[in-house]
JSON list of C-alpha atoms in Angstrom, two decimals:
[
{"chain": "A", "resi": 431, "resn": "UNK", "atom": "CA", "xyz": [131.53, 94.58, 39.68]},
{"chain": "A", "resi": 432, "resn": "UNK", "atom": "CA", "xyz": [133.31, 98.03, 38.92]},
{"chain": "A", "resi": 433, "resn": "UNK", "atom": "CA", "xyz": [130.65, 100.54, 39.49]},
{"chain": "A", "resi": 434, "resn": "UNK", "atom": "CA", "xyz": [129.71, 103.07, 36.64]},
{"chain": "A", "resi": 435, "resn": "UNK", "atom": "CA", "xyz": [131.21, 106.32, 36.86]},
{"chain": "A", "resi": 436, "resn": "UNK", "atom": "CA", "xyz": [130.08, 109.91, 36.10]},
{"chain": "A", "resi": 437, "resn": "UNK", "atom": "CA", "xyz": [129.54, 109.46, 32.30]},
{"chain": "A", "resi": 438, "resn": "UNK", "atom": "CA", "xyz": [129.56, 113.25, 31.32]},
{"chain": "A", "resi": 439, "resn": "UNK", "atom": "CA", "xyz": [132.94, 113.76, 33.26]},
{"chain": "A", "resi": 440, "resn": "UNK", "atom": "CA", "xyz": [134.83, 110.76, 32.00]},
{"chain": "A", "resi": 441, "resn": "UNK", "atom": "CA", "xyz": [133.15, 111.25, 28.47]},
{"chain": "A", "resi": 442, "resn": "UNK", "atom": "CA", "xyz": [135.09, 114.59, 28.11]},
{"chain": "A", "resi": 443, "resn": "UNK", "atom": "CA", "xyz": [137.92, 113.59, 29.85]},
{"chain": "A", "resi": 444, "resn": "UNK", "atom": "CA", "xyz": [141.31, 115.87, 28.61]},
{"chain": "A", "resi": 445, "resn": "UNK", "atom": "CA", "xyz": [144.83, 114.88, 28.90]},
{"chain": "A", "resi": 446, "resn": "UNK", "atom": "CA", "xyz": [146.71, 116.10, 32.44]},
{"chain": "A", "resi": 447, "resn": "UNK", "atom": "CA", "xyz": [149.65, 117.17, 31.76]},
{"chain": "A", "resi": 448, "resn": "UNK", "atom": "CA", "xyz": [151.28, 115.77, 35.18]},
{"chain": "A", "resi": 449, "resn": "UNK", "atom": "CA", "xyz": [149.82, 112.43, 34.28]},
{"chain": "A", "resi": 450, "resn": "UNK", "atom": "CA", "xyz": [150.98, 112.66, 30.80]},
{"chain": "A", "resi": 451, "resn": "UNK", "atom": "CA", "xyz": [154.29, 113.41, 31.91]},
{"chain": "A", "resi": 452, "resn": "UNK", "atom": "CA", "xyz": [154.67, 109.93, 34.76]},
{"chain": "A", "resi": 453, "resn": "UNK", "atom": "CA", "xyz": [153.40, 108.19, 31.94]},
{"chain": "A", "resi": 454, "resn": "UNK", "atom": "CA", "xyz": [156.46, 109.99, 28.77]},
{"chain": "A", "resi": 455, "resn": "UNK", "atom": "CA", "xyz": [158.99, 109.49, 32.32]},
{"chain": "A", "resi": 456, "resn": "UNK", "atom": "CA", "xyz": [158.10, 106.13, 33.38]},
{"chain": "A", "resi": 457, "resn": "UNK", "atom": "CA", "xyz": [156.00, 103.48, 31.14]},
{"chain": "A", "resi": 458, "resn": "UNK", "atom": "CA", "xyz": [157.28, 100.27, 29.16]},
{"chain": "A", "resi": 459, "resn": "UNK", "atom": "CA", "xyz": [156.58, 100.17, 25.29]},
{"chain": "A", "resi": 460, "resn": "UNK", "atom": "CA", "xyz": [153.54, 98.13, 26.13]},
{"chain": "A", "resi": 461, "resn": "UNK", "atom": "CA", "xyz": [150.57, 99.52, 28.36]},
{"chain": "A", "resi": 462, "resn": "UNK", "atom": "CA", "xyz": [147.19, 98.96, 29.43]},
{"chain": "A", "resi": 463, "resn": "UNK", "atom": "CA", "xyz": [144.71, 102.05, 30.27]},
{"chain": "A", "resi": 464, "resn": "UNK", "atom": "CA", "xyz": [142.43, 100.38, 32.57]},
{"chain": "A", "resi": 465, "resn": "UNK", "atom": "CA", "xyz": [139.44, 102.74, 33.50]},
{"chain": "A", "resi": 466, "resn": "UNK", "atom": "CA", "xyz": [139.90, 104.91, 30.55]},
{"chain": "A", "resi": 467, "resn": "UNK", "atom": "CA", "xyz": [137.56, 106.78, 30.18]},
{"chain": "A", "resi": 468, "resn": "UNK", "atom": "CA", "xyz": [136.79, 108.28, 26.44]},
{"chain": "A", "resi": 469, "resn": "UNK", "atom": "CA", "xyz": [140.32, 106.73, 25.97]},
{"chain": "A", "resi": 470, "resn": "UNK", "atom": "CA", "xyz": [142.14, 110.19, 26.04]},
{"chain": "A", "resi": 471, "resn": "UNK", "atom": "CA", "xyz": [145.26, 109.09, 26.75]},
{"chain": "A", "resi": 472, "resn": "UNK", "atom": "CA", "xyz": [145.25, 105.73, 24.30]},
{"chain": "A", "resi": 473, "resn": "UNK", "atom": "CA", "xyz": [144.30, 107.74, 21.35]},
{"chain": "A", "resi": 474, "resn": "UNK", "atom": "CA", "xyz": [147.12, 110.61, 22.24]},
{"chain": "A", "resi": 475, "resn": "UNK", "atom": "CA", "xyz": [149.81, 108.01, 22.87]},
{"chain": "A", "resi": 476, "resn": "UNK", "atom": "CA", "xyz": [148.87, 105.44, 19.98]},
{"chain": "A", "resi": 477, "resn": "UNK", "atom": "CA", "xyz": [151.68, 106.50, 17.97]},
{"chain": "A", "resi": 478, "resn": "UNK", "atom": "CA", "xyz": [154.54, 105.99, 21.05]},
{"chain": "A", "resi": 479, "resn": "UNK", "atom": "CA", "xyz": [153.30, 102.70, 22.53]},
{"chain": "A", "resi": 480, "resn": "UNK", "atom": "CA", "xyz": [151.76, 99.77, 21.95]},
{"chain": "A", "resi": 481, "resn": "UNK", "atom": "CA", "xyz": [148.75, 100.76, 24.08]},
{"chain": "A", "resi": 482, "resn": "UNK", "atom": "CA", "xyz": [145.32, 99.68, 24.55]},
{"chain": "A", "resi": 483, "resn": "UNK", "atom": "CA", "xyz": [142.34, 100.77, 27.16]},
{"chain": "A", "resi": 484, "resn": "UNK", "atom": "CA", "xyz": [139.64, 99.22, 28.70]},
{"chain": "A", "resi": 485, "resn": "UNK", "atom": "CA", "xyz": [136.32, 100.70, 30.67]},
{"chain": "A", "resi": 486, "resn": "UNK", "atom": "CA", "xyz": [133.10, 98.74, 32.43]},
{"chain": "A", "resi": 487, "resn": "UNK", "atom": "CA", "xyz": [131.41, 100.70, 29.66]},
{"chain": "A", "resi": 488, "resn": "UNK", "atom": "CA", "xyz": [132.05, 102.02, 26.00]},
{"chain": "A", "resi": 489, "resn": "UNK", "atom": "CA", "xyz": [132.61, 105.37, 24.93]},
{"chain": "A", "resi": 490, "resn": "UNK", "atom": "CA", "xyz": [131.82, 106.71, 21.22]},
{"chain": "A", "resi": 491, "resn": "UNK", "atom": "CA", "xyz": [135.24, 108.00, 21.47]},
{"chain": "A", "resi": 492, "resn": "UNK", "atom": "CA", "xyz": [136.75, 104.64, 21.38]},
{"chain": "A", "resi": 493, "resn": "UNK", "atom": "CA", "xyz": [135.34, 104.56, 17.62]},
{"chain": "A", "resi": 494, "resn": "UNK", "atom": "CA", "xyz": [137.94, 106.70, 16.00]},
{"chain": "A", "resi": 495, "resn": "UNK", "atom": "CA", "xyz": [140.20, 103.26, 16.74]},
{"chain": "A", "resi": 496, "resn": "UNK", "atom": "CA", "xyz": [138.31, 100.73, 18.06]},
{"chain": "A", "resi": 497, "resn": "UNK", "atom": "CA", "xyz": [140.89, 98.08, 17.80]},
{"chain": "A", "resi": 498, "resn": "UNK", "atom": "CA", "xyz": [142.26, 100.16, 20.92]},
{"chain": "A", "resi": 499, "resn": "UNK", "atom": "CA", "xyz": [139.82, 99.53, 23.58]},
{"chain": "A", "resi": 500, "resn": "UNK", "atom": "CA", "xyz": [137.38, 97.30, 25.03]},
{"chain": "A", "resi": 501, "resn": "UNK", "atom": "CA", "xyz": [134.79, 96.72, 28.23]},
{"chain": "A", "resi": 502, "resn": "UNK", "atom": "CA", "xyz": [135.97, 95.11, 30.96]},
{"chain": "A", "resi": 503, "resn": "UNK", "atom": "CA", "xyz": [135.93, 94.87, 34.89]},
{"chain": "A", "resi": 504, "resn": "UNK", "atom": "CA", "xyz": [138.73, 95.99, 36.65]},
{"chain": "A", "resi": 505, "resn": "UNK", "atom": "CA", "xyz": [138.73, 93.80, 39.27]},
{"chain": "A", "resi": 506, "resn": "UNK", "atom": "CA", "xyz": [138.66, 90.77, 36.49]},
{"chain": "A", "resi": 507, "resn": "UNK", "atom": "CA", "xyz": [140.73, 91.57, 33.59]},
{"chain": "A", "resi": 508, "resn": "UNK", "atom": "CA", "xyz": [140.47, 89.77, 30.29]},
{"chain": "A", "resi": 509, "resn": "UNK", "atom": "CA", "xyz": [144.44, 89.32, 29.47]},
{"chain": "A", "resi": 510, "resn": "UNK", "atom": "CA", "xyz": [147.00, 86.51, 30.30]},
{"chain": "A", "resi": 511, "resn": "UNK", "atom": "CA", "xyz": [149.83, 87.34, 33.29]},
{"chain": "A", "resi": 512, "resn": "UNK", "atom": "CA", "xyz": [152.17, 89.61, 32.82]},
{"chain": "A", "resi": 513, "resn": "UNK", "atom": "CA", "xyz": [150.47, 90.92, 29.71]},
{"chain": "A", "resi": 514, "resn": "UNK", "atom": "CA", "xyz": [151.76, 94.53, 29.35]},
{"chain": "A", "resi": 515, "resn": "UNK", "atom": "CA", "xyz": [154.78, 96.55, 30.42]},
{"chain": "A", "resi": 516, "resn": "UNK", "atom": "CA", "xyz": [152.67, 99.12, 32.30]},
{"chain": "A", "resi": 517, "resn": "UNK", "atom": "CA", "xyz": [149.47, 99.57, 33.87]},
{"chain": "A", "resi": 518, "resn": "UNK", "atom": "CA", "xyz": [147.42, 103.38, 34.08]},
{"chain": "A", "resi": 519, "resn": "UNK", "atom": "CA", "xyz": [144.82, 104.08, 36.61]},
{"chain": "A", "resi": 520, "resn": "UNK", "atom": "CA", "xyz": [143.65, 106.95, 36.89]},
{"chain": "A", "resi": 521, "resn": "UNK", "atom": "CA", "xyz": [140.84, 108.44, 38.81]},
{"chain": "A", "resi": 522, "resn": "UNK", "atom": "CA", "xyz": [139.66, 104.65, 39.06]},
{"chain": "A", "resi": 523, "resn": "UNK", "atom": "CA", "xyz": [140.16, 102.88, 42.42]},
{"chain": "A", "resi": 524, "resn": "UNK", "atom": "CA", "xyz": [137.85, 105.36, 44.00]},
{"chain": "A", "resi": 525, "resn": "UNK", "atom": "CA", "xyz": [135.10, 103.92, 41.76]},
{"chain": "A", "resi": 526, "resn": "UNK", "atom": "CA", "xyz": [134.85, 100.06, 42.62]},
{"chain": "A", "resi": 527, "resn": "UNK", "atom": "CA", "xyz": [134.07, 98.20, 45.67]},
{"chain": "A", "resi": 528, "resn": "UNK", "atom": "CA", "xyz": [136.98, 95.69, 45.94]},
{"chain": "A", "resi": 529, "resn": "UNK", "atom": "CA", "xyz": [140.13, 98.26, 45.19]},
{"chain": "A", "resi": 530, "resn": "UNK", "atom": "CA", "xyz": [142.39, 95.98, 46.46]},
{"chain": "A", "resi": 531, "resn": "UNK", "atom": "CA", "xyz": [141.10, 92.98, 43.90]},
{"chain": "A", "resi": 532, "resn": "UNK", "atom": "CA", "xyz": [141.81, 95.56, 41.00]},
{"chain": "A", "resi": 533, "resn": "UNK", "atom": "CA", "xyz": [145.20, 96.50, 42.82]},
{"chain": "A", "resi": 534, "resn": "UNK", "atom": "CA", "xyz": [146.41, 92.70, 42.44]},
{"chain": "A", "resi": 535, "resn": "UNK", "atom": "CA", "xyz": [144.67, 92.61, 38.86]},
{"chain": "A", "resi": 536, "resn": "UNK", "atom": "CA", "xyz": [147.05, 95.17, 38.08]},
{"chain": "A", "resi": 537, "resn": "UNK", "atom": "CA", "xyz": [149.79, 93.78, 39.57]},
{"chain": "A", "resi": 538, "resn": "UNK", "atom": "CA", "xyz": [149.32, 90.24, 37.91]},
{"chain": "A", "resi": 539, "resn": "UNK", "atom": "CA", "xyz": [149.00, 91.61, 34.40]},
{"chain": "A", "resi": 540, "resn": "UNK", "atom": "CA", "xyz": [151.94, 93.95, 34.33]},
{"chain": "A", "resi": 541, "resn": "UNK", "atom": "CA", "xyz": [155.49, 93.13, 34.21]},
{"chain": "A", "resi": 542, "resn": "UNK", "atom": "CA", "xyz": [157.15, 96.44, 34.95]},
{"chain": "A", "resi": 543, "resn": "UNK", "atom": "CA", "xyz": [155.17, 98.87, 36.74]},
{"chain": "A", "resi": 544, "resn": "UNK", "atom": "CA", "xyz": [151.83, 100.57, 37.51]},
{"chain": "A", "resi": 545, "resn": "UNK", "atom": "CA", "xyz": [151.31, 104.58, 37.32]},
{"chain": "A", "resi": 546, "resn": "UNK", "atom": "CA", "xyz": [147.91, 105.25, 39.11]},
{"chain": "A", "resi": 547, "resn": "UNK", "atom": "CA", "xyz": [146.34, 108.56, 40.60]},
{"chain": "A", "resi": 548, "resn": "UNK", "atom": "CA", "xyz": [143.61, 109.06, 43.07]},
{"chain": "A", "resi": 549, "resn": "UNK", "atom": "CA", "xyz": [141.67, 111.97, 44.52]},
{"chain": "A", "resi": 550, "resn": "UNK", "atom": "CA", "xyz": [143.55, 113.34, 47.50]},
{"chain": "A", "resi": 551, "resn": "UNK", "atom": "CA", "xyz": [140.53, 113.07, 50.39]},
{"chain": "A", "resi": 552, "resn": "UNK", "atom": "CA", "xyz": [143.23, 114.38, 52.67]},
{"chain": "A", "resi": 553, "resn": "UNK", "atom": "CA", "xyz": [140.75, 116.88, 55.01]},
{"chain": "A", "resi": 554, "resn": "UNK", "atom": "CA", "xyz": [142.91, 119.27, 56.90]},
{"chain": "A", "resi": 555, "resn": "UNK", "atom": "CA", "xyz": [141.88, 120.82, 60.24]},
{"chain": "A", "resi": 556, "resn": "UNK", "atom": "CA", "xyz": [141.52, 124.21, 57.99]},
{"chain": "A", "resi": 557, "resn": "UNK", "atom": "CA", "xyz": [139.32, 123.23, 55.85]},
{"chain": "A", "resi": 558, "resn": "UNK", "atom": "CA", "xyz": [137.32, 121.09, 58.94]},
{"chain": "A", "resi": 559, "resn": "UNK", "atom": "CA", "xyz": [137.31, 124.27, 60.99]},
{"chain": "A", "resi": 560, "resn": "UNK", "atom": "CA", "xyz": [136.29, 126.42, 57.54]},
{"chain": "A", "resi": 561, "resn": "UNK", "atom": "CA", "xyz": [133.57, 123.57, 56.87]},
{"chain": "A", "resi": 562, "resn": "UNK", "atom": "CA", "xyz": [134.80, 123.23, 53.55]},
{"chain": "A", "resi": 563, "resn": "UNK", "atom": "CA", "xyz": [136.37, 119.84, 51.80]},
{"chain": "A", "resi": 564, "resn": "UNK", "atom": "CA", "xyz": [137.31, 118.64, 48.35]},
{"chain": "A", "resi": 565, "resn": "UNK", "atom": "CA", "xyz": [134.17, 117.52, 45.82]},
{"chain": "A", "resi": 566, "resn": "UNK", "atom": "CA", "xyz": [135.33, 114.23, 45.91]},
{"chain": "A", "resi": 567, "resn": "UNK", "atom": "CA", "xyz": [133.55, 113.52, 49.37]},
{"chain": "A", "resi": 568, "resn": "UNK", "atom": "CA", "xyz": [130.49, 114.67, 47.76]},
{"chain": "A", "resi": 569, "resn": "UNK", "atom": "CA", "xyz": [130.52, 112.63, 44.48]},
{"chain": "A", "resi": 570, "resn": "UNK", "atom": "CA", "xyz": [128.15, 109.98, 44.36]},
{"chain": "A", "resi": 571, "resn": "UNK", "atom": "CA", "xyz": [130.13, 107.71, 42.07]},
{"chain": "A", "resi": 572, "resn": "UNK", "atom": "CA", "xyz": [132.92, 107.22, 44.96]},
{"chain": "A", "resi": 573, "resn": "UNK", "atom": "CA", "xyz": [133.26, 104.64, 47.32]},
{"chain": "A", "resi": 574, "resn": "UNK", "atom": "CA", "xyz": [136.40, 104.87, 48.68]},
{"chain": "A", "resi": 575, "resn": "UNK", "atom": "CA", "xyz": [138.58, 107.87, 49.86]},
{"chain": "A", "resi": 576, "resn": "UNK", "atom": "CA", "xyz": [141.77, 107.73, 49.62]},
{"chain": "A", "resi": 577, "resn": "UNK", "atom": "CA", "xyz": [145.35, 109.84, 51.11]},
{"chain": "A", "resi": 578, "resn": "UNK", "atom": "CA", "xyz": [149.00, 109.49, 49.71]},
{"chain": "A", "resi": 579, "resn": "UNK", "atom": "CA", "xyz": [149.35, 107.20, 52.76]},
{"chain": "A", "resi": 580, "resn": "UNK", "atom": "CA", "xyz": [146.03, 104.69, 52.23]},
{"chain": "A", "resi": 581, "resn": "UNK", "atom": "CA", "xyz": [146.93, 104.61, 48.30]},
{"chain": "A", "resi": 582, "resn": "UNK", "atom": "CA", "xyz": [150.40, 103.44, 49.21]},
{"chain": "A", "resi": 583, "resn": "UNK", "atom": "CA", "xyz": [149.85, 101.20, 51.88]},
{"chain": "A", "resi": 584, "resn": "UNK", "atom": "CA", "xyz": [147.01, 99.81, 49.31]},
{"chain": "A", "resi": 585, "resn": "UNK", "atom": "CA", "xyz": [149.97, 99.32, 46.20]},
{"chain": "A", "resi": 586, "resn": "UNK", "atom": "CA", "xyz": [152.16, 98.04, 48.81]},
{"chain": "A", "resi": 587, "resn": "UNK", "atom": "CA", "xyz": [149.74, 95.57, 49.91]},
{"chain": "A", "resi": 588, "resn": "UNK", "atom": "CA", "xyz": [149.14, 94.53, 46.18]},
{"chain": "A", "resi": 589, "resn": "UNK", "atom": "CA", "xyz": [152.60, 93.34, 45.65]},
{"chain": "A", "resi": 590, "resn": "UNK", "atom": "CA", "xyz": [153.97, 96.37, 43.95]},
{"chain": "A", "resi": 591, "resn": "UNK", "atom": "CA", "xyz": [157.60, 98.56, 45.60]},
{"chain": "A", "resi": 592, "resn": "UNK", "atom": "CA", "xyz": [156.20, 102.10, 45.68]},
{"chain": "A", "resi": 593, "resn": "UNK", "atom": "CA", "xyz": [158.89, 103.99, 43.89]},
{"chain": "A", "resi": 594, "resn": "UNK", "atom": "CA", "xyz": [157.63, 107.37, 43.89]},
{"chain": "A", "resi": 595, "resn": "UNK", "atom": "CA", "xyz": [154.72, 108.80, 44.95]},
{"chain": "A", "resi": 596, "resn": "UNK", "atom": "CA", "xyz": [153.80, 113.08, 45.08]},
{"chain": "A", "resi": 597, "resn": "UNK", "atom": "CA", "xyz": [150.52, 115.32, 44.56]},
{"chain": "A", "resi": 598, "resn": "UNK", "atom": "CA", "xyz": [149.71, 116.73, 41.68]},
{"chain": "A", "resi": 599, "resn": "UNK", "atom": "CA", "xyz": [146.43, 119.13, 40.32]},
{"chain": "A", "resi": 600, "resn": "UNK", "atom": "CA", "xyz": [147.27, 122.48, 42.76]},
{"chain": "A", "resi": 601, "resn": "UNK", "atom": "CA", "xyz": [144.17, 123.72, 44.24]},
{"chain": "A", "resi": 602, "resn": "UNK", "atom": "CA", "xyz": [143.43, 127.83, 43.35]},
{"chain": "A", "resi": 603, "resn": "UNK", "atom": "CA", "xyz": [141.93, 129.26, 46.32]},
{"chain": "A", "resi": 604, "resn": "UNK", "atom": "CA", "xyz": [142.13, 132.56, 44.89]},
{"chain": "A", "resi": 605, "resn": "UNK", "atom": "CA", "xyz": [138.33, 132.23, 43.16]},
{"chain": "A", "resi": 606, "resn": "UNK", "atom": "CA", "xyz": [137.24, 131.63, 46.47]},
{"chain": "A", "resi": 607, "resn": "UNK", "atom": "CA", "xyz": [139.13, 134.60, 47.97]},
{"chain": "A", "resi": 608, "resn": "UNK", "atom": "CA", "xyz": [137.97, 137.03, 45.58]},
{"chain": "A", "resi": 609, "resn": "UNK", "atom": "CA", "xyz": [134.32, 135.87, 45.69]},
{"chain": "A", "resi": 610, "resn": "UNK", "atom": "CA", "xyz": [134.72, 136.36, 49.85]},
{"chain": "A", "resi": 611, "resn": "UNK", "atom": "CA", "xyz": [136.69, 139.83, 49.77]},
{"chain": "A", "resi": 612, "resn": "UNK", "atom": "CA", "xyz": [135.39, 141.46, 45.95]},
{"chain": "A", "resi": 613, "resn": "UNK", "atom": "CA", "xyz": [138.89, 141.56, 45.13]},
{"chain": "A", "resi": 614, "resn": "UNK", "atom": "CA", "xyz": [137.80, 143.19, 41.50]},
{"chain": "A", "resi": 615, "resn": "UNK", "atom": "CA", "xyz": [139.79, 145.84, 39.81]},
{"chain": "A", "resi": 616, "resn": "UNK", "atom": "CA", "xyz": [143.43, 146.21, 39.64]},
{"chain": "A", "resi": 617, "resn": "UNK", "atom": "CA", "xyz": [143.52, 146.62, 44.00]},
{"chain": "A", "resi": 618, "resn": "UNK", "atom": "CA", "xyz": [141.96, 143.02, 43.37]},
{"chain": "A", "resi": 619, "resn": "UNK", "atom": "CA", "xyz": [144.49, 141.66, 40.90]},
{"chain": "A", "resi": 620, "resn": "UNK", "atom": "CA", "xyz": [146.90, 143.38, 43.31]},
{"chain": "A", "resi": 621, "resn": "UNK", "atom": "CA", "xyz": [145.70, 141.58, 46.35]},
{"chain": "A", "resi": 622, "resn": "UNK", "atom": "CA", "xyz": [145.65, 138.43, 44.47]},
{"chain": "A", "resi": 623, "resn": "UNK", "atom": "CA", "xyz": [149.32, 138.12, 43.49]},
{"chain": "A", "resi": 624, "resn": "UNK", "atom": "CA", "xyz": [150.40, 139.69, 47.30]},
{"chain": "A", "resi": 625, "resn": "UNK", "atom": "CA", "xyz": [148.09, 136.11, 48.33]},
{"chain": "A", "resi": 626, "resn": "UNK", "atom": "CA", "xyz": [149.91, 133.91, 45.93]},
{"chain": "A", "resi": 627, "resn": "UNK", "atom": "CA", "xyz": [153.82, 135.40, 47.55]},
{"chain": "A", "resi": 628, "resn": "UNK", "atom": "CA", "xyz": [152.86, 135.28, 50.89]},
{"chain": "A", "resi": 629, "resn": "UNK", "atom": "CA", "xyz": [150.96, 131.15, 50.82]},
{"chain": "A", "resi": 630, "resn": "UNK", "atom": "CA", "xyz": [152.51, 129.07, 53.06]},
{"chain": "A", "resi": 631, "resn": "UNK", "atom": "CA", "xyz": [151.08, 125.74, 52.44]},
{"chain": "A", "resi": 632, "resn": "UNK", "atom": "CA", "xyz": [149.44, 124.40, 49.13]},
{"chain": "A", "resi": 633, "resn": "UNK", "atom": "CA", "xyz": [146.48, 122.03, 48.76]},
{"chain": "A", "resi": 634, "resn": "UNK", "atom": "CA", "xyz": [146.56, 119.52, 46.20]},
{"chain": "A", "resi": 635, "resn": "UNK", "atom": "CA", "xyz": [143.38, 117.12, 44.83]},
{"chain": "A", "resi": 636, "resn": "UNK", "atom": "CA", "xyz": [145.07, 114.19, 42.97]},
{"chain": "A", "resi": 637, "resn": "UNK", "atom": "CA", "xyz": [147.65, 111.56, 44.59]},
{"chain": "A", "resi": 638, "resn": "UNK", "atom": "CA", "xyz": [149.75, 110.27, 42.02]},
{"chain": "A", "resi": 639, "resn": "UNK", "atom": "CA", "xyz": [152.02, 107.02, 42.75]},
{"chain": "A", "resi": 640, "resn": "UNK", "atom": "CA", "xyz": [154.17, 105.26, 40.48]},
{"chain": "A", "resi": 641, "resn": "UNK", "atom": "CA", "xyz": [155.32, 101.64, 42.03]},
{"chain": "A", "resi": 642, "resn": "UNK", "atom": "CA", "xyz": [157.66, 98.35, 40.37]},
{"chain": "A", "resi": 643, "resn": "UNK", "atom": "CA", "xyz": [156.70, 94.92, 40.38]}
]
């Protein structure tokens, strides 16, 4: 059974805009949400597609248009094969104890493609050496951890032909930066923007793959 998730963070759920924008670039007319959420995405794309999302539990959200959404288990979905152009999943996988069962779910019910995003658990020797890591390793709800290359190796396993795949959600380090140093004042905001030029290497928390049946 699909594990329930942080219900205050998934109740207020916004639209990403990278996600938004694999979804405008990349889904059929038809699409399934699965792990929706408050159903942030069906009820802002209602009018483009023929949509609908499902969640392990309901959200009073999903009331504004109910005929939209419904419970269900990821890892057993309630619709016939090849039932929608596109699957979503997002910020789901990480949630349920057989990711791989959902994975083939996905890949039985859709005809054209999946569009799914993870956390990025991808722990550099920085952050090792710094002690730090991302929140997802500390989040209670999550029971897998995933990297660009486990996700893919997981959608490849499914079935799916991993057509693109790239990180998305930038990490800020600067609130960290001017917590450490008391970069306050315009010598702070000065500081901060001589940071910003001079990064080398950006960290990203969400791995976002988009794959063809």
């Amino acid at each position: 059974m699909l594990t329930l998730k942080n219900s205050i963070s998934y109740a207020a759920r916004g639209v990403n805009t990278e996600r938004l924008n694999a979804i405008l670039e990349n889904a059929g007319q038809s699409v399934l949400d699965v792990g929706c959420g408050n159903g942030t995405y069906v009820l802002k794309l209602a009018d483009r597609y023929n949509i609908l999302g499902v969640d392990i539990q309901h959200f009073e959200t999903w009331n504004a248009m109910p005929h939209l959404f419904s419970v269900s288990d990821a890892s057993e979905l309630k619709f016939k094969d090849s039932s929608f152009d596109t699957v979503l999943s997002f910020e789901t996988l990480e949630h349920l104890p057989e990711p791989k069962k959902a994975l083939r779910e996905y890949y039985r019910i859709c005809r054209k493609n999946l569009i799914l995003t993870v956390p990025n658990c991808d722990v550099t020797s920085g952050m090792r050496q710094s002690l730090m890591t991302y929140y997802h390793w500390v989040d209670r709800t999550h029971v897998n951890f995933f990297d660009m290359d486990t996700i893919t190796e997981a959608v490849k396993e499914a079935g799916f032909k991993v057509v693109k795949h790239y990180y998305i959600n930038q990490l800020s380090l600067l609130p960290l930066l001017t917590e450490a140093f008391n970069l306050s004042g315009l010598l702070g905001k000065l500081v901060q923007k001589i940071l910003l030029k001079r990064q080398q290497r950006k960290y990203y928390i969400t791995c976002l793959v988009v794959a063809e049946k």
